[in-house]
Coordinates of C-alpha atoms and ligand atoms in Angstrom, one line a residue:
X1 CA 67.3 103.9 34.5
X2 CA 69.6 102.5 37.2
X3 CA 73.1 103.8 37.3
X4 CA 76.0 101.9 38.7
X5 CA 79.5 102.8 39.9
X6 CA 82.1 102.5 37.1
X7 CA 79.5 102.7 34.4
X8 CA 80.4 104.8 31.3
X9 CA 78.0 107.5 30.1
X10 CA 78.0 110.3 27.7
X11 CA 76.3 113.5 28.8
X12 CA 76.0 117.2 28.0
X13 CA 77.3 119.7 30.6
X14 CA 74.5 122.3 30.9
X15 CA 75.3 124.0 34.2
X16 CA 78.0 124.5 36.8
X17 CA 78.1 124.5 40.6
X18 CA 79.5 127.5 42.5
X19 CA 82.6 125.3 43.1
X20 CA 83.2 125.0 39.4
X21 CA 82.0 121.4 38.9
X22 CA 80.1 120.8 35.7
X23 CA 76.5 119.5 35.9
X24 CA 74.9 117.2 33.3
X25 CA 71.5 115.6 33.5
X26 CA 69.9 112.4 32.0
X27 CA 66.2 112.3 32.5
X28 CA 66.4 115.0 35.1
X29 CA 68.9 113.1 37.2
X30 CA 72.0 115.2 37.8
X31 CA 75.7 114.2 37.5
X32 CA 78.4 116.3 39.0
X33 CA 81.7 116.1 37.1
X34 CA 84.9 118.0 38.0
X35 CA 87.1 119.4 35.1
X36 CA 84.2 119.9 32.7
X37 CA 83.0 123.1 31.3
X38 CA 79.4 124.3 30.6
X39 CA 78.8 123.4 26.9
X40 CA 81.0 120.3 26.9
X41 CA 79.8 116.9 25.7
X42 CA 81.8 114.4 27.8
X43 CA 82.2 110.8 28.5
X44 CA 82.2 110.1 32.2
X45 CA 82.8 107.2 34.5
X46 CA 80.4 107.1 37.4
X47 CA 82.2 107.2 40.7
X48 CA 79.5 107.5 43.2
X49 CA 75.7 107.0 43.0
X50 CA 73.3 108.7 45.5
X51 CA 69.5 108.7 45.6
X52 CA 69.0 112.1 43.9
X53 CA 72.4 112.7 42.2
X54 CA 75.7 111.1 41.2
X55 CA 79.3 111.9 40.7
X56 CA 81.4 111.1 37.7
X57 CA 85.0 111.5 36.6
X58 CA 85.8 113.0 33.2
X59 CA 87.1 110.3 30.9
X60 CA 87.1 112.1 27.6
X61 CA 85.8 115.3 26.1
X62 CA 83.6 114.2 23.2
X63 CA 82.7 117.6 21.9
X64 CA 84.5 120.5 23.6
X65 CA 82.5 123.5 24.8
X66 CA 83.0 126.7 22.8
X67 CA 84.3 128.1 26.1
X68 CA 86.9 125.4 26.6
X69 CA 90.5 126.5 26.0
X70 CA 94.0 125.0 26.1
X71 CA 95.3 125.2 29.6
X72 CA 98.5 126.9 30.4
X73 CA 99.4 124.5 33.2
X74 CA 99.9 120.8 32.4
X75 CA 99.1 119.9 36.0
X76 CA 95.9 121.8 36.4
X77 CA 93.7 118.8 36.9
X78 CA 95.9 117.1 39.4
X79 CA 96.6 120.3 41.4
X80 CA 93.0 121.5 41.8
X81 CA 94.1 125.0 42.6
X82 CA 92.8 126.4 39.3
X83 CA 89.4 124.8 39.1
X84 CA 88.4 126.7 36.0
X85 CA 91.6 127.2 34.1
X86 CA 90.2 125.3 31.1
X87 CA 87.4 127.9 30.7
X88 CA 88.0 131.1 28.6
X89 CA 88.6 134.1 30.8
X90 CA 85.6 136.0 29.5
X91 CA 83.4 133.0 30.4
X92 CA 85.1 132.8 33.9
X93 CA 84.1 136.4 34.5
X94 CA 80.5 135.7 33.5
X95 CA 80.4 132.6 35.7
X96 CA 81.6 134.7 38.7
X97 CA 79.2 137.5 38.1
X98 CA 76.2 135.1 37.9
X99 CA 77.4 133.4 41.1
X100 CA 77.2 136.7 43.0
X101 CA 73.9 137.6 41.4
X102 CA 72.3 134.2 42.1
X103 CA 73.4 134.3 45.7
X104 CA 71.9 137.8 46.1
X105 CA 68.6 136.6 44.6
X106 CA 68.5 133.2 46.3
X107 CA 69.9 133.9 49.7
X108 CA 69.5 137.7 49.9
X109 CA 66.0 137.8 48.6
X110 CA 66.7 140.7 46.2
X111 CA 64.8 140.9 43.0
X112 CA 66.5 140.5 39.6
X113 CA 65.0 143.9 38.7
X114 CA 66.8 145.6 41.5
X115 CA 70.0 143.8 40.8
X116 CA 69.9 144.8 37.1
X117 CA 69.8 148.4 38.3
X118 CA 72.5 148.3 41.0
X119 CA 75.0 145.7 39.8
X120 CA 77.9 147.0 37.8
X121 CA 80.1 144.9 35.5
X122 CA 82.7 142.6 37.1
X123 CA 86.2 144.0 37.3
X124 CA 88.5 141.5 35.5
X125 CA 92.2 141.4 34.8
X126 CA 94.0 142.3 31.6
X127 CA 96.6 139.5 32.2
X128 CA 94.9 136.8 34.3
X129 CA 98.1 134.9 35.0
X130 CA 101.2 135.5 37.1
X131 CA 99.2 137.7 39.4
X132 CA 100.1 136.2 42.8
X133 CA 102.7 138.0 44.8
X134 CA 103.1 135.1 47.3
X135 CA 103.9 131.5 46.7
X136 CA 104.2 128.7 49.2
X137 CA 105.7 125.5 48.0
X138 CA 105.9 122.2 50.0
X139 CA 109.3 120.5 49.7
X140 CA 109.6 116.7 49.6
X141 CA 111.6 113.9 48.0
X142 CA 110.9 111.9 44.9
X143 CA 111.3 108.1 44.6
X144 CA 115.1 108.4 44.1
X145 CA 115.3 110.6 47.1
X146 CA 116.0 113.9 45.2
X147 CA 114.5 117.0 46.7
X148 CA 111.4 118.3 44.9
X149 CA 109.2 121.4 45.2
X150 CA 105.6 121.3 43.9
X151 CA 102.0 120.9 45.1
X152 CA 100.1 118.3 47.0
X153 CA 98.2 116.0 44.7
X154 CA 94.5 116.2 45.3
X155 CA 93.6 115.8 48.9
X156 CA 96.8 113.8 49.7
X157 CA 100.1 114.9 51.1
X158 CA 102.2 113.5 48.3
X159 CA 104.0 116.1 46.3
X160 CA 103.9 116.4 42.6
X161 CA 107.0 118.3 41.3
X162 CA 106.2 121.6 39.6
X163 CA 108.2 124.7 40.1
X164 CA 106.3 126.7 37.4
X165 CA 102.8 127.6 38.7
X166 CA 101.3 129.9 36.2
X167 CA 99.6 132.1 38.8
X168 CA 102.9 133.1 40.4
X169 CA 105.8 135.4 39.4
X170 CA 108.5 134.1 37.0
X171 CA 111.2 134.4 39.7
X172 CA 109.6 131.6 41.7
X173 CA 111.0 128.9 39.3
X174 CA 114.5 130.3 39.4
X175 CA 114.5 130.6 43.2
X176 CA 113.1 127.1 43.8
X177 CA 115.5 125.5 41.4
X178 CA 118.4 127.2 43.2
X179 CA 117.2 125.9 46.5
X180 CA 116.7 122.4 45.2
X181 CA 120.2 122.3 43.7
X182 CA 121.7 123.7 46.9
X183 CA 119.8 120.9 48.8
X184 CA 121.1 118.2 46.5
X185 CA 124.7 119.4 46.4
X186 CA 124.9 119.8 50.1
X187 CA 122.9 116.7 51.1
X188 CA 120.2 118.8 52.8
X189 CA 117.2 116.7 53.5
X190 CA 113.6 117.4 52.8
X191 CA 111.1 117.0 55.6
X192 CA 109.3 113.7 55.6
X193 CA 105.9 114.3 57.1
X194 CA 105.1 110.7 58.0
X195 CA 108.4 110.2 59.9
X196 CA 108.7 113.8 61.2
X197 CA 112.3 113.8 60.0
X198 CA 114.3 115.9 57.6
X199 CA 115.0 119.6 57.4
X200 CA 113.3 121.7 54.7
X201 CA 109.5 121.7 54.9
X202 CA 108.3 124.6 52.8
X203 CA 109.5 127.6 50.8
X204 CA 107.7 130.9 51.0
X205 CA 108.4 133.5 48.3
X206 CA 106.9 137.0 48.2
X207 CA 107.5 139.8 45.8
X208 CA 106.6 143.5 46.0
X209 CA 105.1 144.2 42.6
X210 CA 105.8 147.9 42.8
X211 CA 109.2 147.7 44.6
X212 CA 110.5 144.6 42.9
X213 CA 111.8 143.4 46.3
X214 CA 111.8 139.7 46.8
X215 CA 111.7 137.7 50.1
X216 CA 112.5 134.0 50.5
X217 CA 111.7 132.2 53.7
X218 CA 112.6 128.5 54.2
X219 CA 110.5 126.8 56.8
X220 CA 112.7 124.3 58.5
X221 CA 112.4 121.5 61.1
X222 CA 115.5 122.8 62.9
X223 CA 116.9 121.6 66.2
X224 CA 119.7 123.7 67.7
X225 CA 123.0 121.9 67.9
X226 CA 126.6 122.9 67.9
X227 CA 126.2 124.4 64.5
X228 CA 125.6 128.1 64.6
X229 CA 124.0 128.1 61.2
X230 CA 120.5 127.0 60.6
X231 CA 121.3 125.2 57.3
X232 CA 124.3 123.1 56.3
X233 CA 126.7 125.2 54.2
X234 CA 124.3 128.0 54.6
X235 CA 126.7 130.4 52.8
X236 CA 126.3 128.4 49.6
X237 CA 122.6 128.9 49.6
X238 CA 122.9 132.6 50.4
X239 CA 125.5 133.1 47.6
X240 CA 123.2 131.5 45.1
X241 CA 119.9 133.2 46.2
X242 CA 121.3 136.7 46.8
X243 CA 122.1 136.8 43.1
X244 CA 118.5 136.8 42.1
X245 CA 117.4 140.2 40.8
X246 CA 115.4 142.0 43.5
X247 CA 116.4 139.6 46.4
X248 CA 116.0 141.7 49.6
X249 CA 115.5 139.2 52.4
X250 CA 116.4 135.6 53.1
X251 CA 115.1 134.0 56.3
X252 CA 114.3 130.8 58.0
X253 CA 111.2 130.0 59.9
X254 CA 111.5 127.3 62.6
X255 CA 108.7 124.8 62.7
X256 CA 109.2 121.6 64.6
X257 CA 105.5 120.9 65.1
X258 CA 104.0 117.9 63.5
X259 CA 100.9 119.7 62.2
X260 CA 99.5 121.2 59.1
X261 CA 100.4 124.7 60.2
X262 CA 103.0 125.8 57.7
X263 CA 104.9 128.7 59.2
X264 CA 106.7 128.5 62.5
X265 CA 106.5 131.7 64.7
X266 CA 110.2 132.0 65.1
X267 CA 111.8 133.8 62.2
X268 CA 115.6 134.5 61.7
X269 CA 116.9 136.6 58.9
X270 CA 120.0 135.0 57.4
X271 CA 120.7 137.6 54.7
X272 CA 119.5 141.1 53.9
X273 CA 116.5 142.9 55.5
X274 CA 113.8 141.5 57.8
X275 CA 111.0 142.9 55.6
X276 CA 110.3 143.8 52.0
X277 CA 108.3 146.9 51.0
X278 CA 105.5 147.3 48.6
X279 CA 103.3 150.2 47.5
X280 CA 99.6 150.1 46.6
X281 CA 98.2 153.0 44.6
X282 CA 94.6 153.8 44.6
X283 CA 93.8 154.4 41.0
X284 CA 90.7 155.3 39.2
X285 CA 88.7 152.4 37.9
X286 CA 85.7 154.5 37.1
X287 CA 85.3 157.8 35.6
X288 CA 83.8 159.6 38.5
X289 CA 86.8 158.9 40.6
X290 CA 90.0 160.6 39.7
X291 CA 91.1 162.0 43.1
X292 CA 93.2 160.4 45.8
X293 CA 96.0 158.8 43.8
X294 CA 98.1 158.4 46.8
X295 CA 100.3 155.4 47.2
X296 CA 100.7 153.7 50.6
X297 CA 103.8 151.7 51.3
X298 CA 103.6 148.5 53.4
X299 CA 106.4 146.7 55.0
X300 CA 105.8 142.9 54.9
X301 CA 107.5 140.2 57.0
X302 CA 107.2 136.5 56.3
X303 CA 104.3 136.3 58.8
X304 CA 102.4 139.4 57.7
X305 CA 99.0 139.1 56.0
X306 CA 99.0 140.9 52.7
X307 CA 96.6 140.7 49.8
X308 CA 98.0 138.3 47.2
X309 CA 96.8 140.0 44.0
X310 CA 98.1 143.6 44.2
X311 CA 96.8 144.6 40.8
X312 CA 93.2 143.8 41.7
X313 CA 93.7 145.0 45.3
X314 CA 94.3 148.5 43.9
X315 CA 91.1 148.3 41.9
X316 CA 89.1 146.9 44.9
X317 CA 90.3 149.5 47.3
X318 CA 89.7 152.3 44.8
X319 CA 86.2 151.1 44.6
X320 CA 85.9 150.9 48.4
X321 CA 87.0 154.5 48.7
X322 CA 84.7 155.6 45.9
X323 CA 81.7 153.6 47.3
X324 CA 82.3 155.1 50.7
X325 CA 81.8 158.6 49.1
X326 CA 84.1 160.3 51.6
X327 CA 84.3 164.1 51.5
X328 CA 86.7 164.8 54.4
X329 CA 84.3 165.3 57.3
X330 CA 83.5 161.7 58.0
X331 CA 84.2 159.4 61.0
X332 CA 84.9 156.0 59.4
X333 CA 85.1 152.5 61.0
X334 CA 87.0 149.8 59.2
X335 CA 85.9 146.5 60.8
X336 CA 88.0 143.3 60.2
X337 CA 90.8 145.7 59.1
X338 CA 93.7 143.2 58.9
X339 CA 97.0 145.1 58.5
X340 CA 94.9 148.3 57.9
X341 CA 95.2 148.4 54.2
X342 CA 91.7 149.8 53.6
X343 CA 91.9 152.0 56.8
X344 CA 95.0 153.7 55.6
X345 CA 93.5 154.5 52.2
X346 CA 90.3 155.7 53.9
X347 CA 92.4 157.9 56.1
X348 CA 93.8 159.8 53.2
X349 CA 90.3 161.3 52.6
X350 CA 88.3 160.9 55.9
X351 CA 88.5 163.0 59.0
X352 CA 89.2 160.1 61.3
X353 CA 89.4 156.3 60.8
X354 CA 89.1 153.5 63.4
X355 CA 90.2 150.0 62.5
X356 CA 89.3 146.8 64.4
X357 CA 91.0 143.5 64.0
X358 CA 91.3 140.3 66.1
X359 CA 94.9 139.3 65.3
X360 CA 97.3 141.4 67.5
X361 CA 100.3 141.0 65.0
X362 CA 98.2 142.4 62.2
X363 CA 97.4 145.5 64.3
X364 CA 101.1 145.9 65.0
X365 CA 101.7 145.9 61.3
X366 CA 98.8 148.3 60.8
X367 CA 100.3 150.7 63.3
X368 CA 103.8 150.4 61.8
X369 CA 102.4 151.1 58.3
X370 CA 100.4 154.1 59.5
X371 CA 103.5 155.6 61.1
X372 CA 105.8 154.9 58.2
X373 CA 103.4 156.6 55.9
X374 CA 102.9 159.6 58.2
X375 CA 99.2 158.9 58.6
X376 CA 97.9 160.3 61.9
X377 CA 94.1 160.3 61.7
X378 CA 93.8 156.6 62.2
X379 CA 93.5 154.5 65.4
X380 CA 93.6 150.7 65.6
X381 CA 92.1 148.4 68.2
X382 CA 92.8 144.7 68.8
X383 CA 89.7 142.7 69.4
X384 CA 86.6 141.3 67.8
X385 CA 84.5 143.6 65.7
X386 CA 81.4 142.4 67.6
X387 CA 82.9 143.5 71.0
X388 CA 85.1 146.5 70.3
X389 CA 82.7 148.3 68.0
X390 CA 79.7 148.4 70.3
X391 CA 81.9 149.1 73.3
X392 CA 83.6 152.1 71.8
X393 CA 80.2 153.4 70.6
X394 CA 78.4 152.9 73.9
X395 CA 81.2 153.8 76.4
X396 CA 83.2 156.3 74.5
X397 CA 80.5 157.7 72.3
X398 CA 82.5 157.4 69.1
X399 CA 80.3 158.0 66.1
X400 CA 80.3 156.4 62.7
X401 CA 79.3 158.1 59.5
X402 CA 80.6 155.3 57.3
X403 CA 81.2 151.7 58.3
X404 CA 83.4 149.4 56.1
X405 CA 83.4 145.7 56.8
X406 CA 85.7 143.1 55.2
X407 CA 85.0 139.9 57.1
X408 CA 86.4 136.4 56.5
X409 CA 84.3 133.8 54.6
X410 CA 81.8 133.3 57.4
X411 CA 80.6 136.9 57.2
X412 CA 79.7 139.3 59.9
X413 CA 78.7 138.3 63.4
X414 CA 75.1 139.1 64.2
X415 CA 76.1 141.3 67.1
X416 CA 78.3 143.3 64.8
X417 CA 75.4 143.8 62.3
X418 CA 73.0 144.7 65.1
X419 CA 75.5 147.4 66.3
X420 CA 75.8 148.8 62.9
X421 CA 72.0 149.0 62.6
X422 CA 71.8 150.6 66.0
X423 CA 74.5 153.3 65.2
X424 CA 72.9 153.8 61.8
X425 CA 75.8 155.1 59.6
X426 CA 74.8 156.9 56.4
X427 CA 76.7 154.4 54.4
X428 CA 77.9 150.8 54.8
X429 CA 80.6 149.4 52.5
X430 CA 80.7 145.6 52.5
X431 CA 83.7 143.9 51.0
X432 CA 83.2 140.2 50.8
X433 CA 85.1 137.1 49.7
X434 CA 82.0 134.9 50.0
X435 CA 78.9 136.1 48.2
X436 CA 76.7 133.6 50.1
X437 CA 77.4 135.1 53.5
X438 CA 77.3 138.6 51.9
X439 CA 73.8 137.9 50.7
X440 CA 72.7 136.7 54.1
X441 CA 74.1 139.8 55.8
X442 CA 72.7 142.2 53.3
X443 CA 69.3 140.7 53.8
X444 CA 69.5 141.5 57.5
X445 CA 70.7 145.1 56.9
X446 CA 68.1 145.7 54.2
X447 CA 65.3 144.5 56.3
X448 CA 66.2 147.2 58.8
X449 CA 66.5 150.5 57.1
X450 CA 69.2 150.1 54.4
X451 CA 69.1 149.7 50.6
X452 CA 71.7 148.5 48.1
X453 CA 73.1 151.4 46.1
X454 CA 75.8 149.7 44.2
X455 CA 77.3 146.2 43.9
X456 CA 80.3 145.0 41.9
X457 CA 82.2 141.8 41.7
X458 CA 86.0 142.0 41.5
X459 CA 88.1 139.1 40.1
X460 CA 90.9 138.8 42.6
X461 CA 91.7 135.2 41.8
X462 CA 91.5 134.4 38.0
X463 CA 91.4 130.7 37.1
X464 CA 89.8 129.8 40.5
X465 CA 86.2 129.8 41.5
X466 CA 86.7 132.5 44.1
X467 CA 85.2 136.0 43.6
X468 CA 85.3 139.1 45.7
X469 CA 82.3 141.4 45.9
X470 CA 82.0 145.0 47.0
X471 CA 78.6 146.5 47.9
X472 CA 77.5 149.9 49.1
X473 CA 74.4 150.3 51.2
X474 CA 72.8 153.6 52.2
X475 CA 70.4 154.4 54.9
X476 CA 66.9 155.0 53.7
X477 CA 66.0 158.5 54.8
Ligands
LIG501 N1 90.7 144.3 55.1 C1 91.9 143.6 55.2 C2 91.8 142.1 55.3 C3 90.6 141.5 55.8 S1 90.6 139.8 55.9 C4 92.9 143.8 54.1 O1 92.4 144.2 53.0 O2 94.0 143.6 54.2 C5 89.5 139.5 57.3 C6 90.2 139.9 58.6 O3 89.3 139.7 59.6 C7 91.4 139.0 59.0 O4 92.5 139.8 59.2 C8 90.9 138.3 60.3 O5 92.0 138.1 61.2 C9 89.9 139.3 60.8 N2 88.9 138.8 61.7 C10 88.3 137.6 61.7 N3 87.3 137.5 62.6 C11 87.3 138.7 63.2 C12 86.4 139.3 64.2 N4 85.5 138.6 64.8 N5 86.6 140.6 64.6 C13 87.6 141.3 64.0 N6 88.4 140.8 63.0 C14 88.3 139.6 62.6

């Protein structure tokens, strides 16, 4: 059979890629189709034909999969942020668990038998919507020139208006609408990317789930003039926004660059405080872990890194602490520590914790958070994990009983893994946002004296294809 572009075809979706695209085959020849769910029978239009596979666009669902559900968001196909919103949440969890397992088998070389023994059930959410504590909306203008907030359509830079993303908090809509009315009434322009003109580029909203405190930051293309205010009739905006329940901080971020980088480095608070606070409690998600219920309070600026799903973060960090099996005598290293979230929790039980992170501002936040929480048995270093960790070990002779790593998607640097192997901690806790690089790194560690004790996937980002994994390795005696 020869397939051609634009041809219509009906196929059964029998599998899914790690990115959430459905796969259907005719005579063994696979088609990749976005927006389809395993179990669907669909009509597709062929969009691209390659030698060994082709792409199709979903035209019509002929027979829906038993896992297909009504989506909450009418824009979910255009937006692309929630790749699997049309799949039941239970099935999403299963999809993520098998993604982790398959990577560990395929890339890590671990046997299904071993994984059946060490893998624990994925940690899902009770309410898999409205979980994000941070929203970043681009601002633009519609055809009539009215300001709109929304999301970029597909891979383009044109904005589709939608102030009601179902992953964010309910206050986002109210805040965005207030900003848009203020802009309209006061003739405040939206930034036009192509022309590099106009004022308001993005709106950042963050909410502390425990504290209820809200921060709004408008990213503006501001040029200093005779006006002392950053925005025209600034008081009107402040009057309107400061009435929102929980509003704690209103600021502007100045970004005059013609780039894709969203936030400008210069921040000015125009109302309220510079930072909001939030607390994360380490709770028990498993029966053998009831201790350490301590809460740690973080202060967050518009530029601070902070986990976006606080409910799952608590579960993930509880597991990290539990997997690390700390009794109080241990020296612990937290590599890729960010603002020190995990380090500070570890410090509540360990003897001494050392955190390493490459971004200097994150370390400033980490130190501030340690001080504000009165935590003294933690020390932070700026630098790359692969340089700082070996250096402190070799020059200063600092030991490590437990090493925690939480690297970015690309995983750990080889030097860093080699140092861990050389130091030989009793336990390694690996927190990963990409199970493919996790599998690659675990293979290296397990070829050289470690074995997997426990692994668990945690769903930090329901409706998307992303999945976090936590793994505990122990040194073979
Ligand atoms: N554990 C942190 C977040 C980790 S995200 C938390 O829970 O908040 C990964 C972090 O690794 C980022 O903060 C990133 O800046 C940092 N990073 C990236 N490459 C690094 C490297 N080579 N050495 C140290 N840190 C690095």
